[in-house]
């Protein structure tokens, strides 16, 4: 059930930390990939050696290694879910206030995946007004809280505050992955592929876009419960059943299809490589090879992303791509503002393995608030998941 899921287990300092050995074993048995981080306090209750042996991965607890800063915050981008178990009173308070004084908090504050917590504390601490308030605060930040259990506590008291048993946490994750359709009911518009601008009955201006990236985004949106319309230029790649497919050839056709769908759309992602120019006149007959040189007059196509940006209403999210060969960041930021987009996803042709035709891509996402999310080279389906995670973050921020 958890096969292939990437789980980042973050252990904070509570006696319940000893249960994370069993929890790790259960997650691994289910086929999950588990990476573990812990606070310094957690090391008093369970050793990094036990957890690294069980997870088969190095356990991290510090922001620096051998006197150099380690970029472990990327772990929150790697994971499908960050599971903070046990969640101590102290870490809860830091999450509620955004205090960043250790690796766990740095990863949490930069995580783009859902965050699930399993609190563990003594009954009196659990019932303290500040704890109750902090739990409500972290829930309001879209974190999940697995209910505590009633039973024997480390203090010897019997009451509420025990961390959910590892088996219960695993069950909770099962139903989370089954039902976490974060985009349920959301209407999504995606463009993908190239466009072909006809010159004569047998020739066109086109580009090497395969449509893979946009089709992967459409599939990921559908997985998260969205109702997806994909406006697709000429492409041979298969599209999942259940996605509403509108096939187009030219930039004009793509423009018209998008304008029709956009007003009822919650999220639009323009990933098509739309031709920037088309022939002023399309020859009715095949152009014959009579001259040594010929000139074809071209005119700009309509900029679909820009048009949608000017029509965008409050609450709608609009994302575009920027495919650049130089001055990448500067050009991406220019597109963000000139097209009135909420996000620009940059891929640079400087990166080998990124761009048209490849099965992999390497992106950096820029948003209007000035955030910059840089990702490693990944498969296009993993890149699609990263893009959708950032879009969901934007949706929550706008809500
Ligand atoms: N785009 C669009 N309609 C066009 C051209 C581009 O919707 N006629 C969208 C693309 O789908 C992409 C974004 O605009 O999301 C940026 O595309 P890109 O080709 O990088 O930028 P351009 O605006 O065309 O600028 P330039 O080619 O000069 O870099």
XYZ file of C-alpha atoms and ligand atoms in Angstrom:
428
model
C 0.000 0.000 0.000
C 2.862 2.432 0.746
C 4.994 0.872 -1.991
C 7.249 3.447 -3.614
C 6.083 6.254 -1.310
C 8.883 8.517 -0.148
C 8.487 9.149 3.547
C 10.626 11.598 5.461
C 10.384 10.636 9.122
C 11.334 13.513 11.429
C 11.871 12.450 15.028
C 11.709 14.991 17.836
C 12.583 14.575 21.523
C 9.984 12.558 23.358
C 10.071 9.175 25.089
C 7.805 7.929 22.279
C 10.806 8.277 19.942
C 11.741 4.682 20.863
C 8.666 3.588 18.887
C 10.122 4.993 15.671
C 12.266 1.855 15.301
C 9.099 -0.221 14.895
C 7.467 2.506 12.810
C 10.463 2.527 10.443
C 10.353 -1.275 10.137
C 6.652 -1.206 9.307
C 7.116 1.513 6.678
C 10.014 -0.358 5.052
C 8.019 -3.626 5.112
C 5.250 -1.819 3.198
C 7.755 -0.937 0.476
C 8.124 2.745 1.382
C 11.426 4.543 0.948
C 12.284 6.080 4.317
C 14.733 8.848 5.126
C 15.072 10.020 8.703
C 16.073 13.241 10.384
C 16.071 13.880 14.099
C 16.555 16.648 16.628
C 19.468 16.563 19.104
C 16.972 15.836 21.916
C 15.569 12.829 20.042
C 19.023 11.209 20.154
C 18.567 10.750 23.931
C 15.638 8.408 23.265
C 16.632 6.483 20.147
C 19.993 6.219 18.413
C 20.733 7.376 14.864
C 22.515 4.032 14.377
C 19.324 2.012 15.039
C 17.307 4.193 12.695
C 19.901 4.275 9.915
C 20.234 0.478 10.102
C 16.471 0.022 9.809
C 15.885 2.668 7.142
C 19.039 1.745 5.201
C 19.756 5.455 4.894
C 22.028 7.823 6.773
C 20.172 9.582 9.590
C 20.725 13.336 9.618
C 20.526 15.653 12.602
C 22.634 18.687 11.803
C 22.488 21.526 9.304
C 26.225 21.300 8.763
C 28.591 18.439 8.167
C 32.389 18.575 8.485
C 32.183 22.355 8.914
C 30.257 22.872 5.683
C 26.576 23.583 5.221
C 24.617 20.579 3.961
C 21.622 21.180 1.748
C 19.363 18.782 3.620
C 16.381 21.087 3.228
C 16.015 19.429 -0.183
C 14.635 16.438 1.740
C 11.294 18.234 2.087
C 11.144 18.407 -1.690
C 12.157 14.771 -2.110
C 9.411 13.406 0.138
C 5.795 12.544 -0.696
C 5.043 13.187 2.943
C 6.982 14.513 5.932
C 5.936 12.610 9.044
C 6.912 14.301 12.303
C 6.662 11.505 14.857
C 6.781 11.907 17.720
C 5.917 15.603 17.708
C 7.168 16.985 21.023
C 5.651 19.988 22.750
C 8.796 21.942 21.972
C 8.815 21.182 18.231
C 5.062 21.898 18.117
C 5.681 25.358 19.570
C 8.443 25.988 17.033
C 6.163 24.916 14.183
C 3.472 27.279 15.434
C 5.871 30.221 15.510
C 8.239 29.357 12.663
C 11.313 29.212 14.886
C 14.150 27.722 12.860
C 16.986 26.564 15.102
C 17.634 23.019 13.896
C 17.597 20.752 10.863
C 14.062 19.468 11.490
C 12.642 22.997 11.509
C 14.645 24.075 8.451
C 13.315 21.071 6.528
C 9.757 21.629 7.801
C 9.712 25.314 6.881
C 10.894 24.617 3.363
C 8.928 21.402 2.739
C 6.722 21.427 -0.334
C 5.105 18.060 0.508
C 2.208 17.531 2.970
C 3.308 17.438 6.619
C 1.733 14.935 9.022
C 2.394 15.014 12.761
C 1.907 12.471 15.548
C 2.051 14.406 18.836
C 3.307 12.772 22.011
C 3.315 14.363 25.434
C 2.171 14.009 28.983
C -1.522 14.544 29.682
C -1.131 17.885 31.454
C 1.078 19.209 28.672
C -1.402 17.950 26.066
C -4.303 19.739 27.767
C -2.428 22.993 28.351
C -4.102 25.938 26.606
C -0.894 26.824 24.773
C -0.634 23.291 23.347
C -4.259 23.370 22.225
C -3.683 26.738 20.616
C -0.479 25.572 18.899
C -2.199 22.472 17.513
C -4.906 24.707 16.014
C -2.230 26.997 14.571
C -0.304 24.194 12.854
C -3.580 22.766 11.498
C -4.374 26.202 10.057
C -1.028 25.963 8.208
C -2.413 22.834 6.490
C -0.449 20.350 8.576
C -2.189 17.118 9.569
C -2.404 15.897 13.158
C -2.833 12.186 13.917
C -4.931 12.018 17.108
C -3.139 11.118 20.333
C -4.206 8.009 22.236
C -5.401 7.426 25.746
C -3.295 5.158 27.940
C -0.295 4.804 30.195
C 2.093 7.750 29.982
C 5.803 7.992 30.772
C 4.963 9.940 33.946
C 3.035 6.951 35.242
C -0.245 8.782 34.770
C -2.975 7.318 32.658
C -4.617 9.698 30.235
C -4.484 11.395 26.871
C -1.236 12.281 25.131
C 0.311 8.991 23.972
C 1.606 8.999 20.436
C -0.556 6.880 18.136
C 0.869 3.346 17.912
C 3.107 2.732 14.854
C 0.487 0.390 13.329
C -2.119 3.176 13.653
C 0.232 5.696 12.042
C 0.773 3.337 9.097
C -3.005 2.856 8.772
C -3.468 6.624 8.892
C -0.958 6.994 6.050
C -2.810 4.340 4.019
C -6.042 6.274 4.101
C -4.190 9.563 3.644
C -2.683 8.393 0.359
C -6.003 6.853 -0.704
C -8.078 9.921 -0.040
C -5.643 12.799 -0.339
C -7.106 14.278 -3.448
C -5.936 17.779 -2.690
C -7.322 19.093 -5.961
C -10.699 17.348 -5.783
C -13.206 19.303 -7.861
C -10.648 21.861 -9.066
C -10.788 22.659 -12.768
C -7.404 22.704 -14.438
C -6.400 23.852 -17.913
C -3.090 22.721 -19.381
C -1.476 23.420 -22.722
C 1.196 21.093 -24.076
C 3.163 20.182 -27.165
C 4.254 22.314 -30.091
C 2.069 24.210 -32.522
C 2.392 23.915 -36.291
C 1.990 27.095 -38.334
C 1.242 26.282 -41.916
C 3.265 27.827 -44.769
C 1.631 25.934 -47.627
C -0.457 22.734 -47.871
C 2.557 20.524 -47.017
C 4.882 22.619 -44.860
C 4.801 24.255 -41.461
C 6.878 26.115 -38.874
C 7.136 23.971 -35.745
C 9.510 23.045 -32.946
C 10.884 19.953 -31.205
C 8.496 19.942 -28.233
C 7.177 16.415 -27.541
C 4.399 17.430 -25.134
C 5.790 15.054 -22.458
C 6.102 17.661 -19.688
C 2.572 19.062 -20.055
C 1.057 15.583 -20.381
C 2.860 14.549 -17.168
C 1.468 17.637 -15.382
C -2.027 16.776 -16.631
C -1.659 13.202 -15.282
C -0.409 14.451 -11.901
C -3.265 16.966 -11.609
C -5.717 14.167 -12.404
C -4.102 11.937 -9.734
C -4.736 14.668 -7.173
C -8.431 14.766 -8.076
C -8.560 17.681 -10.526
C -10.828 17.828 -13.571
C -8.307 18.393 -16.318
C -8.675 19.872 -19.792
C -5.538 19.386 -21.886
C -5.179 21.534 -24.985
C -2.582 19.602 -26.924
C -0.658 20.532 -30.032
C 0.606 17.830 -32.431
C 2.073 15.094 -30.172
C 2.254 11.286 -30.282
C 2.382 10.789 -26.521
C -0.515 8.906 -24.881
C -2.855 10.848 -22.629
C -4.577 9.247 -19.601
C -8.250 8.356 -19.914
C -10.442 10.787 -18.054
C -8.500 13.853 -19.133
C -10.572 16.058 -21.445
C -8.412 16.275 -24.537
C -8.727 19.135 -27.017
C -6.440 18.545 -29.981
C -5.228 21.628 -31.848
C -2.631 22.351 -34.522
C -2.002 26.066 -34.606
C -1.351 28.807 -32.058
C -4.661 30.420 -33.050
C -6.575 27.195 -32.385
C -4.791 26.807 -29.042
C -5.590 30.428 -28.157
C -9.311 29.992 -28.937
C -9.561 26.702 -27.022
C -7.869 28.242 -23.954
C -9.969 31.379 -23.963
C -13.121 29.299 -23.966
C -12.083 27.148 -20.992
C -10.163 29.690 -18.867
C -13.104 31.586 -17.270
C -14.246 28.377 -15.515
C -10.723 27.322 -14.564
C -9.117 27.354 -11.109
C -5.578 26.565 -12.266
C -3.985 27.024 -15.690
C -0.522 25.774 -16.628
C 0.796 26.876 -19.998
C 3.465 24.362 -20.899
C 3.023 24.382 -24.670
C 5.885 25.538 -26.872
C 3.690 27.844 -28.896
C 5.220 29.091 -32.152
C 5.982 32.781 -31.732
C 5.466 33.565 -35.422
C 3.200 32.359 -38.208
C 3.123 33.078 -41.943
C 1.215 36.248 -42.882
C -0.240 34.371 -45.847
C -0.547 30.616 -46.141
C 0.039 29.623 -49.778
C -2.949 27.767 -51.213
C -0.724 25.718 -53.513
C 2.555 23.999 -52.700
C 5.416 26.525 -53.028
C 7.553 25.395 -56.002
C 11.357 25.376 -55.936
C 11.769 28.019 -58.618
C 13.814 30.683 -56.808
C 17.272 30.390 -55.150
C 16.027 32.172 -52.070
C 12.546 32.916 -50.872
C 11.220 35.174 -48.170
C 8.240 34.239 -46.074
C 6.728 37.104 -44.170
C 5.951 36.174 -40.598
C 3.764 37.822 -38.032
C 3.563 37.289 -34.268
C 1.094 34.743 -32.926
C -1.142 35.675 -30.003
C 0.525 35.188 -26.622
C -1.878 32.842 -24.829
C -0.249 33.090 -21.395
C -0.267 36.879 -21.557
C -3.912 36.945 -22.674
C -4.950 34.681 -19.781
C -2.852 36.829 -17.414
C -4.862 39.882 -18.411
C -8.158 38.028 -17.857
C -7.137 36.401 -14.569
C -9.552 36.838 -11.661
C -8.833 36.690 -7.928
C -8.332 33.101 -6.842
C -7.257 31.806 -10.248
C -3.690 30.476 -10.454
C -1.766 30.912 -13.677
C 1.600 29.263 -14.324
C 3.830 29.515 -17.354
C 7.129 28.103 -18.495
C 10.246 29.936 -19.521
C 12.634 28.011 -21.719
C 15.850 29.970 -21.742
C 19.382 29.618 -23.027
C 20.936 32.635 -21.267
C 20.186 35.160 -18.477
C 17.768 32.507 -17.279
C 16.626 33.968 -13.945
C 16.333 37.504 -15.254
C 14.267 36.364 -18.250
C 12.060 34.134 -16.095
C 11.314 36.999 -13.685
C 10.529 39.297 -16.609
C 8.004 36.754 -17.915
C 6.474 36.415 -14.431
C 5.579 40.097 -14.359
C 4.992 40.846 -18.055
C 2.533 37.938 -18.368
C 0.891 38.530 -14.963
C 1.510 34.889 -14.014
C 1.593 33.581 -10.446
C 4.421 31.169 -11.182
C 7.080 30.782 -13.826
C 8.756 27.423 -14.243
C 12.211 27.885 -15.688
C 14.052 25.253 -17.627
C 17.395 26.128 -18.997
C 18.756 24.565 -22.135
C 22.160 24.908 -20.425
C 21.246 21.845 -18.341
C 22.000 18.591 -20.169
C 18.927 16.326 -19.994
C 16.469 19.216 -19.589
C 14.036 20.506 -22.182
C 12.441 19.159 -25.354
C 12.177 15.432 -25.965
C 14.016 14.219 -22.833
C 12.344 12.040 -20.196
C 13.999 14.178 -17.536
C 13.871 17.854 -16.664
C 15.486 20.282 -14.251
C 13.409 23.234 -13.162
C 13.407 26.273 -10.926
C 10.068 27.812 -9.995
C 9.670 31.533 -9.242
C 6.576 32.974 -7.611
C 5.269 36.483 -7.168
C 6.205 36.607 -3.498
C 9.869 36.318 -4.507
C 10.270 32.642 -3.594
C 12.593 30.542 -5.714
C 12.327 26.743 -5.649
C 15.231 24.953 -7.325
C 14.903 21.243 -8.030
C 17.372 18.600 -9.122
C 17.256 16.742 -12.433
C 14.338 14.300 -12.218
C 11.982 12.285 -14.392
C 9.242 14.411 -15.939
C 6.588 12.692 -13.783
C 8.536 13.603 -10.620
C 8.974 17.156 -11.918
C 5.211 17.273 -12.506
C 4.631 16.298 -8.845
C 6.956 19.114 -7.710
C 5.114 21.633 -9.879
C 1.720 20.498 -8.570
C 2.974 20.697 -4.957
C 4.051 24.308 -5.459
C 0.742 25.161 -7.143
C -1.145 23.676 -4.175
C 0.986 25.841 -1.872
C -0.073 28.909 -3.902
C -3.726 27.850 -3.709
C -3.505 27.641 0.085
C -1.758 31.023 0.197
C -4.560 32.609 -1.865
C -7.375 30.914 0.064
N 3.315 31.172 -24.554
C 1.993 31.264 -24.931
N 1.679 31.768 -26.163
C 2.626 32.146 -27.018
C 3.994 32.048 -26.647
C 4.304 31.550 -25.393
O 1.123 30.914 -24.153
N 2.284 32.609 -28.194
C 3.619 30.691 -23.211
C 4.359 29.372 -23.150
O 3.445 28.280 -23.095
C 5.156 29.502 -21.886
C 5.426 30.996 -21.773
O 4.475 31.628 -22.627
O 4.386 29.147 -20.755
C 6.778 31.459 -22.183
O 7.113 30.966 -23.431
P 8.507 31.333 -24.078
O 8.531 30.847 -25.492
O 9.628 30.955 -23.164
O 8.455 32.904 -24.040
P 7.965 33.962 -25.027
O 6.948 34.808 -24.360
O 7.551 33.341 -26.328
O 9.277 34.843 -25.167
P 10.664 34.514 -25.915
O 10.388 33.431 -26.918
O 11.026 35.822 -26.520
O 11.601 34.094 -24.828
